[in-house]
Coordinates of C-alpha atoms and ligand atoms in Angstrom, one line a residue:
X291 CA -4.3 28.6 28.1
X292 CA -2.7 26.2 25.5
X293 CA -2.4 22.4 27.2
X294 CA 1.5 21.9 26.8
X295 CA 3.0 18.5 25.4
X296 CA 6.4 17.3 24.8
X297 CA 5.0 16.6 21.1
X298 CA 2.0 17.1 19.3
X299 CA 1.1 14.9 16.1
X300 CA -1.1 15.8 13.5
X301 CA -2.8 12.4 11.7
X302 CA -3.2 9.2 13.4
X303 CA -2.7 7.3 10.2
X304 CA 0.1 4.7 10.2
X305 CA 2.9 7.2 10.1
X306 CA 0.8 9.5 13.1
X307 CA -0.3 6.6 15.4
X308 CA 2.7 4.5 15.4
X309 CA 5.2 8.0 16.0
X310 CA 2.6 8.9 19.0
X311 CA 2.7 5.5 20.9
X312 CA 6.6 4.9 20.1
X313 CA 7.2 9.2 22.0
X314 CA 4.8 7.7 24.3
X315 CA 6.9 5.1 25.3
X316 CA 10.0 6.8 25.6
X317 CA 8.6 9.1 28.1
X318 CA 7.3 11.8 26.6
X319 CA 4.2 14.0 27.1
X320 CA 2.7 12.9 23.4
X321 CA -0.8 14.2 21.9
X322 CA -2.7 12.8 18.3
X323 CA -4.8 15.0 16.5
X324 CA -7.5 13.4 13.9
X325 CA -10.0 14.5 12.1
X326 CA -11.6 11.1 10.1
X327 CA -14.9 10.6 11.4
X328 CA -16.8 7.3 10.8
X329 CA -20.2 6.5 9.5
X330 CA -21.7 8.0 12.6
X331 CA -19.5 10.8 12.8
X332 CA -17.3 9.9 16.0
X333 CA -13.3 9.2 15.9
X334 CA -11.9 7.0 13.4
X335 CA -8.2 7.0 14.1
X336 CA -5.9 4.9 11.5
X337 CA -5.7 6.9 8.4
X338 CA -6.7 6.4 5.0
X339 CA -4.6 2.8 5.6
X340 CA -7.7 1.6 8.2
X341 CA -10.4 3.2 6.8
X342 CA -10.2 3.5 3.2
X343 CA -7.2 2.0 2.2
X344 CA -5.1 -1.2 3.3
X345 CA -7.4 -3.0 5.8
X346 CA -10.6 -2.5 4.2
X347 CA -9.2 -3.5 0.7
X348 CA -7.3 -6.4 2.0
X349 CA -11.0 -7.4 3.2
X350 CA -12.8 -7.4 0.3
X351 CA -9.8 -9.1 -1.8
X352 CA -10.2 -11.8 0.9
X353 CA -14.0 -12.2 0.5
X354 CA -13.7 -11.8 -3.2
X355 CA -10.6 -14.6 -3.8
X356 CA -13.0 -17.0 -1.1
X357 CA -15.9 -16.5 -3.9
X358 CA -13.8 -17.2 -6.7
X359 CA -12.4 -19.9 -5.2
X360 CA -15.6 -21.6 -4.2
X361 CA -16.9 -20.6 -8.0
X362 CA -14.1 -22.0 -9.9
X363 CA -11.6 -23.6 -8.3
X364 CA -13.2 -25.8 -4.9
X365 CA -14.4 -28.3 -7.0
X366 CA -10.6 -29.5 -8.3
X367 CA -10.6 -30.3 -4.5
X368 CA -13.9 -32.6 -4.8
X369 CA -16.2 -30.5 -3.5
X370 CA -19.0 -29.1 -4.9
X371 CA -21.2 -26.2 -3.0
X372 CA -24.4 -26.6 -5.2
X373 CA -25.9 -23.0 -5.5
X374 CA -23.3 -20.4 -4.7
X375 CA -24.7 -17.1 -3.7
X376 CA -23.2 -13.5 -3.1
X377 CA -24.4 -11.4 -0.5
X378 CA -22.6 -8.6 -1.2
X379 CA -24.4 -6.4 1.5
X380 CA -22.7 -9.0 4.4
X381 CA -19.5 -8.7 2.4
X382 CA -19.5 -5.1 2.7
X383 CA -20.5 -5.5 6.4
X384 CA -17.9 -7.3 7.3
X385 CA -15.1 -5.1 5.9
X386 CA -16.6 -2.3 7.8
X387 CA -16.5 -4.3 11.2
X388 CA -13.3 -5.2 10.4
X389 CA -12.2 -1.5 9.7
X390 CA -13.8 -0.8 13.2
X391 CA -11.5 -3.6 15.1
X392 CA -8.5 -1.4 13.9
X393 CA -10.0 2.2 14.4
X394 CA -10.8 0.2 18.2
X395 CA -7.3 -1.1 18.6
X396 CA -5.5 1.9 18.1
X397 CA -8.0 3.8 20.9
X398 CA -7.4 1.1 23.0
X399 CA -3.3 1.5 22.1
X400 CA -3.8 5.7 22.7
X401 CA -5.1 4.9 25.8
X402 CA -2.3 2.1 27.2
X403 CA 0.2 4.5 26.1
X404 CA -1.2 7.8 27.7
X405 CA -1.3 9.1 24.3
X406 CA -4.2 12.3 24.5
X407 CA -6.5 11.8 21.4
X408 CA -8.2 14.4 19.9
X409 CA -10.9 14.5 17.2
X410 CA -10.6 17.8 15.3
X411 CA -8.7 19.3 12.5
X412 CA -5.3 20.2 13.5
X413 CA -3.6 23.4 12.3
X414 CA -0.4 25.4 13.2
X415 CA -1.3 28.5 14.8
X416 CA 2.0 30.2 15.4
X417 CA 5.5 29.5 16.6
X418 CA 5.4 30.4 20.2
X419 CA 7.9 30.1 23.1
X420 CA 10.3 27.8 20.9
X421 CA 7.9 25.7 20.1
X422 CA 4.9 26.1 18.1
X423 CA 0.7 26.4 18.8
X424 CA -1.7 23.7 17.2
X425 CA -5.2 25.0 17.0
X426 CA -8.0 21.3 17.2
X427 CA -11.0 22.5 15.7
X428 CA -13.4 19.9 16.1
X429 CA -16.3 19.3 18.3
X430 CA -14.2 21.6 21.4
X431 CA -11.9 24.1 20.3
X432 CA -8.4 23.6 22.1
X433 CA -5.1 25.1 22.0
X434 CA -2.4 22.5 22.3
X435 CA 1.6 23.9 23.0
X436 CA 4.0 21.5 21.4
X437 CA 8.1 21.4 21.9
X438 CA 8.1 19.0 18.5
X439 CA 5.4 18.7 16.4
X440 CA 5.0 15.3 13.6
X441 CA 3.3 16.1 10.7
X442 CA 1.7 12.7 9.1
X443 CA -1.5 14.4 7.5
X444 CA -1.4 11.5 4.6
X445 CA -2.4 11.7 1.2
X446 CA -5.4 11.9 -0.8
X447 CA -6.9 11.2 -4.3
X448 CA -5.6 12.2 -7.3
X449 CA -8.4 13.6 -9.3
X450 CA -8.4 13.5 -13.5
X451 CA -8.0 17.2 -14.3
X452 CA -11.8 18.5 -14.1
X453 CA -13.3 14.9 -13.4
X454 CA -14.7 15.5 -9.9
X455 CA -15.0 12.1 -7.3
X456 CA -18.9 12.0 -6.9
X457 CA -18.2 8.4 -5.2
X458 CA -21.4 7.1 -6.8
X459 CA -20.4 7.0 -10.9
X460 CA -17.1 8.3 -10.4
X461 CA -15.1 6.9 -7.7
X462 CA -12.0 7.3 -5.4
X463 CA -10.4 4.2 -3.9
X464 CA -12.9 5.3 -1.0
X465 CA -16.5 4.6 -3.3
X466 CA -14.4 1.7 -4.8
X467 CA -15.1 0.2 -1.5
X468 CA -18.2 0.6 -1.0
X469 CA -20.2 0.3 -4.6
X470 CA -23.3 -1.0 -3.5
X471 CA -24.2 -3.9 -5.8
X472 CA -22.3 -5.7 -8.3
X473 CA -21.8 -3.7 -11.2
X474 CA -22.3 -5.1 -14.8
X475 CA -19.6 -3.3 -16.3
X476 CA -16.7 -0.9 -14.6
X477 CA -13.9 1.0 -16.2
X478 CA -10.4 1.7 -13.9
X479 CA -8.4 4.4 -15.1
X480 CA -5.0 3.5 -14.0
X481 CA -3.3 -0.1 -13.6
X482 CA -1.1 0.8 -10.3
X483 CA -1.6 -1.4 -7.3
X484 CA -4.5 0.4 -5.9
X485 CA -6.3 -0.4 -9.5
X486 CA -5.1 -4.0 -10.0
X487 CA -6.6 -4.5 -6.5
X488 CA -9.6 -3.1 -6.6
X489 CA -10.3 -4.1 -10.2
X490 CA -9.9 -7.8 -9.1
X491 CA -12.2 -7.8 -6.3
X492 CA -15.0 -6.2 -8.6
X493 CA -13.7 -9.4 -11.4
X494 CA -14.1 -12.0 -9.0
X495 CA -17.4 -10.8 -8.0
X496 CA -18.6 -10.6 -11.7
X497 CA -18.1 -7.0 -13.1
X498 CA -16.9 -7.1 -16.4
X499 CA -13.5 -5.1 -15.5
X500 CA -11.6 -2.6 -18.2
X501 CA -8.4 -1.0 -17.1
X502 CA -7.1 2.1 -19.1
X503 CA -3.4 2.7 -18.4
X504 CA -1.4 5.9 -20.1
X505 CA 1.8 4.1 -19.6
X506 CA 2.9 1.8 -22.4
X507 CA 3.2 -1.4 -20.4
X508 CA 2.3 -3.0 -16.8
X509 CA 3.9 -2.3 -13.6
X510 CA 6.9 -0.5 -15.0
X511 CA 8.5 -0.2 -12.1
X512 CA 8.3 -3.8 -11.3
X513 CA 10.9 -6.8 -12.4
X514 CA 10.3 -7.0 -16.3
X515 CA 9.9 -10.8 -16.0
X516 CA 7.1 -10.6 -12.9
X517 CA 4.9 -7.5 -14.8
X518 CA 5.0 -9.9 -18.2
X519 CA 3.7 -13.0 -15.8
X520 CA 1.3 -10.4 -14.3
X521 CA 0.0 -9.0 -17.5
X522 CA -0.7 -13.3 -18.7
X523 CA -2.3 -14.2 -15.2
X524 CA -4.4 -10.8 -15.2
X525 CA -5.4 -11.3 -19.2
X526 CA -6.1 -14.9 -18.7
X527 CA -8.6 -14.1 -15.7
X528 CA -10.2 -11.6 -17.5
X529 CA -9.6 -8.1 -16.5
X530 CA -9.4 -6.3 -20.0
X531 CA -5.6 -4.0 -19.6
X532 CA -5.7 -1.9 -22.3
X533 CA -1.9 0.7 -22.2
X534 CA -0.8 3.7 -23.8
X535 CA -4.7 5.1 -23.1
X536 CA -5.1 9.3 -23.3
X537 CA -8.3 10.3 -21.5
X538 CA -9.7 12.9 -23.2
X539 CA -13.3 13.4 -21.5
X540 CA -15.2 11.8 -18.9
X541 CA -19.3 12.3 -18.7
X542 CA -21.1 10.7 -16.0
X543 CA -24.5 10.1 -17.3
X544 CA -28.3 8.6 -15.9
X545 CA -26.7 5.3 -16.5
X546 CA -23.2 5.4 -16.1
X547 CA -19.7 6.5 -17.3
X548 CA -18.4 7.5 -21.1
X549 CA -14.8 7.7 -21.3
X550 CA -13.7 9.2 -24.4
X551 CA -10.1 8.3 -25.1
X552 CA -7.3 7.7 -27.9
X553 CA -5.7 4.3 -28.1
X554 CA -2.0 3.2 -28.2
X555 CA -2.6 3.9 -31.9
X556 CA -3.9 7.3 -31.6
X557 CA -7.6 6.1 -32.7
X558 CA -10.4 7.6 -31.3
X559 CA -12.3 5.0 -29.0
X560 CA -14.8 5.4 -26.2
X561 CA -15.6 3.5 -23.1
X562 CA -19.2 3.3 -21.4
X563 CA -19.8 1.5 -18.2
X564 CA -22.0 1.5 -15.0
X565 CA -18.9 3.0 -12.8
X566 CA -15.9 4.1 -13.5
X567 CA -12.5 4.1 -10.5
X568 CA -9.8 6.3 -11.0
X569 CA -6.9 5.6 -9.4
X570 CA -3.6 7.8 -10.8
X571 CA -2.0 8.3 -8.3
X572 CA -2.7 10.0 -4.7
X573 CA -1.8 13.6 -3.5
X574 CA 0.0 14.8 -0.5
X575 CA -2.7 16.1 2.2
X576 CA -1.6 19.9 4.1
X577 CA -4.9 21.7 3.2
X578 CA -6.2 23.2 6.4
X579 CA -3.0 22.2 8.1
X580 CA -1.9 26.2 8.6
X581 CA 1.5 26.0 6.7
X582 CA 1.6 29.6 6.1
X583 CA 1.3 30.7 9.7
X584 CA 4.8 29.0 10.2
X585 CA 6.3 28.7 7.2
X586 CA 6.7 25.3 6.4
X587 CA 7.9 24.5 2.9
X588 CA 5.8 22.9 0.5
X589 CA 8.0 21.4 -2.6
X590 CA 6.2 21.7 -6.5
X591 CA 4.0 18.8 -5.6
X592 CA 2.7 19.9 -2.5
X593 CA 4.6 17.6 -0.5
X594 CA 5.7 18.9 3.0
X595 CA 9.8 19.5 2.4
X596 CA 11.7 16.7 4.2
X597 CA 15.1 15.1 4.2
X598 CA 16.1 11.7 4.9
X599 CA 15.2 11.8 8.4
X600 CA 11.8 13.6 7.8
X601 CA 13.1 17.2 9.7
X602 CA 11.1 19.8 7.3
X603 CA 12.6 23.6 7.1
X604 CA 11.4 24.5 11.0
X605 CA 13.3 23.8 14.0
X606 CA 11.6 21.2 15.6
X607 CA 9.0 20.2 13.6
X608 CA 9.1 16.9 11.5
X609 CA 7.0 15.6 8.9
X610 CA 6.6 11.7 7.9
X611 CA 4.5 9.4 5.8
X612 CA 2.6 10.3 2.7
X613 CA 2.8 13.9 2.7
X614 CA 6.4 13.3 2.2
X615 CA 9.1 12.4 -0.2
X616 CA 9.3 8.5 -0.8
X617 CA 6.9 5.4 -1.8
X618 CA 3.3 6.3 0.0
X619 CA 3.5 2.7 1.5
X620 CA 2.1 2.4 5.1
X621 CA 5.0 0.5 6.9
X622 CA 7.4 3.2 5.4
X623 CA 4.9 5.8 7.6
X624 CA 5.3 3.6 10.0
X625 CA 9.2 3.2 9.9
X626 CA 9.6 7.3 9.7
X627 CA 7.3 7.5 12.5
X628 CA 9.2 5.1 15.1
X629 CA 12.4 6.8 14.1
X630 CA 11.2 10.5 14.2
X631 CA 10.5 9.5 17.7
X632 CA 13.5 8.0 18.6
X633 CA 15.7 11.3 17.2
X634 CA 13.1 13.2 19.6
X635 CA 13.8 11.4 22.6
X636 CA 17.6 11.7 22.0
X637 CA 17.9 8.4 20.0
X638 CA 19.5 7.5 16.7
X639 CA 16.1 6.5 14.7
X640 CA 17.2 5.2 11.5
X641 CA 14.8 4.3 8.3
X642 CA 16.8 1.6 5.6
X643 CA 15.0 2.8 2.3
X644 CA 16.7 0.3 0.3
X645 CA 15.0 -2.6 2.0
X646 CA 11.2 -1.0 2.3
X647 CA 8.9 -3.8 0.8
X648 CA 6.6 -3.8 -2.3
X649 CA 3.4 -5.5 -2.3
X650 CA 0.2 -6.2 -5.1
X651 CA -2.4 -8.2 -3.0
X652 CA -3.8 -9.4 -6.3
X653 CA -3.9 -13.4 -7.3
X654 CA -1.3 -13.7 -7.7
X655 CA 0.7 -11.9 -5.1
X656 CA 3.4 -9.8 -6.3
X657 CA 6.2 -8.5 -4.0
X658 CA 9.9 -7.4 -4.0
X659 CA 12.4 -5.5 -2.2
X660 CA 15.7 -3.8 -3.5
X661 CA 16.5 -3.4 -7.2
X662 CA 15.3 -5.0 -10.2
X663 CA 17.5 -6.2 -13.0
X664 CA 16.7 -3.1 -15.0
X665 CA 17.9 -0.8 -12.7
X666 CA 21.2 -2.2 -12.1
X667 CA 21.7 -2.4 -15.7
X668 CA 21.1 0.8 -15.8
X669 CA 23.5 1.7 -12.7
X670 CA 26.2 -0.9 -14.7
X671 CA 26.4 -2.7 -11.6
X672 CA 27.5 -6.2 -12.7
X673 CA 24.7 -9.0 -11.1
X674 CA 23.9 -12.6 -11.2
X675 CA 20.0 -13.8 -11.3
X676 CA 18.6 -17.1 -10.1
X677 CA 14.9 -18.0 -10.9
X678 CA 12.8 -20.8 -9.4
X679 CA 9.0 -21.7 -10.4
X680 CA 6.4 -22.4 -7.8
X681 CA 5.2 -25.1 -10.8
X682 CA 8.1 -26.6 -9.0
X683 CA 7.0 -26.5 -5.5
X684 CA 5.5 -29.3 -3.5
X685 CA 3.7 -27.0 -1.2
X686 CA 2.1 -24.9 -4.0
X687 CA 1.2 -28.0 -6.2
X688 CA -1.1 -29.2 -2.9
X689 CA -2.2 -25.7 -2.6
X690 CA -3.2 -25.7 -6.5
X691 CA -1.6 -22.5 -7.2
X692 CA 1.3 -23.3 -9.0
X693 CA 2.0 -19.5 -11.1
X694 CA 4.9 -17.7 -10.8
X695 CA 8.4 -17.9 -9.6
X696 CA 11.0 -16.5 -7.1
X697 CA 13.8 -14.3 -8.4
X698 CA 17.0 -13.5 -6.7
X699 CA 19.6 -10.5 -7.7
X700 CA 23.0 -10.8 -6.5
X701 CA 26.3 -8.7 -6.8
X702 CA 28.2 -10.6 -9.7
X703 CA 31.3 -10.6 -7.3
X704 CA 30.2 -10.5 -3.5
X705 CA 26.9 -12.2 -4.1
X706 CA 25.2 -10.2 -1.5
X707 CA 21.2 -9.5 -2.3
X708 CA 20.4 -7.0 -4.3
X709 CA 16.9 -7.4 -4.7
X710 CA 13.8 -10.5 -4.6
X711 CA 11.5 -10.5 -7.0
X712 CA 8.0 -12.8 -6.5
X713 CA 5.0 -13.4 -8.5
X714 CA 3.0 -16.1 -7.1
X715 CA 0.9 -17.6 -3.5
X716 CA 1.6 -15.2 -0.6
X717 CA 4.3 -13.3 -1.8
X718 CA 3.4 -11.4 1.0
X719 CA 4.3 -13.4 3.3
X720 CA 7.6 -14.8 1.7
X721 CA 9.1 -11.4 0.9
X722 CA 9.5 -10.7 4.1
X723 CA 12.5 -13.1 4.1
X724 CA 13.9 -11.4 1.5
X725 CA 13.8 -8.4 3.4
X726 CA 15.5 -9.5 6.7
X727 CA 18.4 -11.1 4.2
X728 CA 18.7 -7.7 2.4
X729 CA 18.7 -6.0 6.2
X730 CA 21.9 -8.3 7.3
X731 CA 23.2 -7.6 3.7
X732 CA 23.0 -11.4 3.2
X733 CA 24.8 -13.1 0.3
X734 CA 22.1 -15.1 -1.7
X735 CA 24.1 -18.5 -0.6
X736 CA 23.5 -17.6 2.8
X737 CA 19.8 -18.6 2.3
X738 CA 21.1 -21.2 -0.2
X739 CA 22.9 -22.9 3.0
X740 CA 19.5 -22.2 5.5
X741 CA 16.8 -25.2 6.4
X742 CA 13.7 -24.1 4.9
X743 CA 10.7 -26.5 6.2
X744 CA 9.7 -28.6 4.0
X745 CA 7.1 -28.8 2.4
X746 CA 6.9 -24.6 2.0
X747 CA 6.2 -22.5 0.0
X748 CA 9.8 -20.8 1.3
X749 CA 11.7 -23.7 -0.4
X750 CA 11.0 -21.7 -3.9
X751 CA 13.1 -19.3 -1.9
X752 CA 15.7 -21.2 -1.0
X753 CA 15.8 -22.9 -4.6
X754 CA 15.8 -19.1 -6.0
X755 CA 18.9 -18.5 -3.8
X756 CA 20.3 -21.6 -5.3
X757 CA 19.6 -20.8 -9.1
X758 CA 22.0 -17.6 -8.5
X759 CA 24.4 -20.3 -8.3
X760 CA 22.6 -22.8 -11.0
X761 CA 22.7 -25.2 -8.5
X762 CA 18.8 -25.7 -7.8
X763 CA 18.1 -29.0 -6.5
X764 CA 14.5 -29.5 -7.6
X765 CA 14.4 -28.2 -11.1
Ligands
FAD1069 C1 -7.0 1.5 -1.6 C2 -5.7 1.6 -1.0 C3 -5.0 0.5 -0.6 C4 -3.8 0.6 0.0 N1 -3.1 -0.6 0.3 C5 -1.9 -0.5 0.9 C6 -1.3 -1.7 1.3 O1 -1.8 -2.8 1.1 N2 0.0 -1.6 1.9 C7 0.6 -0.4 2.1 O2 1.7 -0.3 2.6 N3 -0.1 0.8 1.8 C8 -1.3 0.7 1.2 N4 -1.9 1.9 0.8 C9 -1.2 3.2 1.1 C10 -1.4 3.6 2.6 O3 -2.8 3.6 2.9 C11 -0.7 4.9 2.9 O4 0.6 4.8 2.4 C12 -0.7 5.2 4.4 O5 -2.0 5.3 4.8 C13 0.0 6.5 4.7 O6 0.0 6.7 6.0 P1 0.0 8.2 6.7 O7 0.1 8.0 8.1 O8 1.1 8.9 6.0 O9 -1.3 8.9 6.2 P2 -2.8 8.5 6.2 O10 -3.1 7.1 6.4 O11 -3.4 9.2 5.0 O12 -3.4 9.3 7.5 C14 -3.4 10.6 7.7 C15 -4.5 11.0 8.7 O13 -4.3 12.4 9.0 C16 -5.6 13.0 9.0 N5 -5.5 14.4 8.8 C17 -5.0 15.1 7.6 N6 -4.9 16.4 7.8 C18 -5.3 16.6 9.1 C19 -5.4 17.8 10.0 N7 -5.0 18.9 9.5 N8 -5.8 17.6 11.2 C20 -6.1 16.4 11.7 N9 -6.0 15.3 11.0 C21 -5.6 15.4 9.7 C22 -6.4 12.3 7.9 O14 -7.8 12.4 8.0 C23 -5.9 10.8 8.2 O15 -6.7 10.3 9.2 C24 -3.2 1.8 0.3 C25 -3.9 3.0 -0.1 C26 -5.1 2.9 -0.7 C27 -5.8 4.2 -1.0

């Protein structure tokens, strides 16, 4: 006999966890279905984002920028920390504890919320009774009845066409985290965020760090003034970004990796290191999930067919996250899942695209939200810019980390916010400003007129805001 739930969700990744506990709270009979198993093969709720993705990345770019920091930069401050050492088996320790405090929290969350967990594969069985049967094979078979069913089954790896992840020479963002010493030499195919990260945390910890990117330039989809900043600041620390790249054959050998591969030119080059990380790109994730027993549609890409609020071709069954249409960003999971949720339980969930956050936790940070200058151009949407550098920023000259610069786009007539644009310390952090602006449909002199504490990094903001106007105060 099937247990019966209100819904059933399959993936307890950002998009999976967060949809569970927001049905959960609205009252309704919710169960998760996971399959990720950790070291000692028990539950590991929280998705590629926990376990091999956002946390434990965010992790080692913290350890990493602490080393580099004490290496190159503590003793500007006066200090001096004679010998400096790397234990690299702690720093990988560490990550992994902290990957466990998040696979722990969202148990802990399950069980506040009455959420049932259960660690298996999920799979549609059959449309039954109006709603549909989810076969959990994991350690106990169970049949679970669901009314609504979420699918947030994620995304993984993209592999290079016959290049198979062995995650010891050749290695997903997963043995990216994990290499086990310091490698002398490492090769990146691809310059998107997750390579720019993970190729600066190998940097900072010594690996001599190529990049190999098949577009002809940086961050293309980026503000053209930040990805030229990025490409000087990257250069000038040392990662070696080399564009226009076509891989023509990968060999993993006794001692390493040789990429074979024509240059921008066309010339025939090759590339030999210890390791090599490919990170092109990342693949929607149904395999297993039983799509033909229901009929779910699957577009050219494998993605699970979704409109804007993430209702796929069944009645009834809804779909979210990475395995659908959209940036594979885990606070846009996250968003579709709180709003799938809400349309369940009667409610008018609602997801703002335009305003969904970009972030590059590399040093610097780069973030933006809404439309760069490019793409209004190329919309002919008339705009006004205003630019302010952190070289100008009290807060970042006592920080001593004085790159980049704040850019605001504004409608040329209303003035409202059409996109922020930031290269520099935290970006993070500071976008999120931006983002609350954009979600009020702010005009950029309304932050122009705000009190920003002084002194803050925020006040390159403000002055950003200003320079829309050209009436910065401080520059
Ligand atoms: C190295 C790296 C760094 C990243 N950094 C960031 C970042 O800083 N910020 C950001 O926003 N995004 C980041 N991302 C992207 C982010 O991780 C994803 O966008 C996010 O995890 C997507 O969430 P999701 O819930 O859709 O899927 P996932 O997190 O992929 O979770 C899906 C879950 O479903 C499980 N599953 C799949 N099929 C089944 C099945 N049939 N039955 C049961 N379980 C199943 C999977 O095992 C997994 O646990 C990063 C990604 C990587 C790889």
């Amino acid at each position: 006999m099937a247990q019966p739930f209100d819904v059933v969700v399959i993936g307890a990744g950002p998009g999976g966890y967060i949809a569970a506990i927001r049905a959960a709270q609205l009252g309704l009979k919710v169960a998760c279905i996971d399959d990720w198993k950790n070291a000692s093969g028990g539950p590991a709720p929280g998705g590629t984002c926990t376990n091999v993705g956002c946390i434990p990345s965010k992790a080692l770019l913290q350890s990493s920028e602490n080393y580099e920091q004490a290496a190159h930069h503590f003793a500007d401050h006066g200090i001096g920390v004679g010998e400096l050492t790397l234990d690299l088996k702690k720093m990988l320790a560490r990550k992994d504890a902290v990957v466990k405090q998040n696979n722990d929290g969202i148990v802990y969350l399950f069980k506040k919320n009455k959420v049932a967990f259960f660690h298996g594969r999920g799979s549609f069985a059959k449309a039954a009774g109006g709603g549909y049967e989810i076969a959990v094979a994991g350690a106990a078979n169970e049949t679970l009845s669901a009314t609504h069913v979420i699918v947030a089954t994620g995304s993984s790896p993209r592999q290079l066409p016959g290049v198979a992840f062995d995650e010891d020479r050749i290695l997903s963002n997963d043995g990216a985290l994990r290499i086990p010493g310091v490698p002398k030499t490492l090769g990146v195919v691809g310059s998107g965020v997750i390579g720019l990260e993970m190729g600066s945390v190998w940097r900072r910890l010594g690996a001599d760090v190529t990049i190999l990117e098949a577009l002809p330039g940086l961050l293309g989809m980026a503000d053209e003034a930040v990805a030229k900043e990025a490409l000087k600041v990257f250069t000038k620390q040392g990662l070696k970004l080399q564009f226009g790249v076509k891989i023509s054959e990968v060999k993993s050998t006794k001692k390493g990796v040789t990429v074979a591969y024509a240059d921008a030119k066309g010339a025939a080059a090759t590339l030999e290191v210890e390791r090599l990380i490919v990170s092109i790109g990342r693949v929607p994730h149904t395999a297993g999930l039983g799509v033909e027993a229901v009929g779910l549609k699957l577009d050219e890409r494998g993605a699970i067919v979704a409109d804007e609020e993430c209702r796929t071709n069944l009645p009834n069954v809804w779909a979210i996250g990475d395995v659908v249409r959209g940036p594979m960003l885990a606070h846009k999971a996250e968003e579709e899942g709180v709003a799938v949720a809400e349309r369940i339980a009667g409610q008018h969930g609602h997801v703002d695209f335009n305003t969904v956050p970009w972030v590059i936790y590399t040093s610097p940070e780069i973030a933006w939200v809404g439309q760069t200058e490019a793409q209004l151009r190329a919309a002919g949407r008339p705009y006004k810019a205003g630019q302010f550098p952190f070289m100008a920023n009290g807060r970042a000259r006592a920080l001593g980390d004085t790159t980049g610069f704040v850019k605001f786009v504004a409608d040329a007539k209303t003035d409202e916010i059409l996109g922020v644009h930031i290269i520099g310390p935290f970006a993070s952090e500071l976008i999120s400003e931006a983002v609350v602006a954009m979600s009020f449909r702010a005009s950029s002199e309304d932050i122009a007129r705000i009190c920003h504490a002084h002194p803050s990094l925020s006040e390159a903001t403000r002055e950003a805001a200003l320079a829309v106007d050209k009436r910065t105060l401080n520059l």
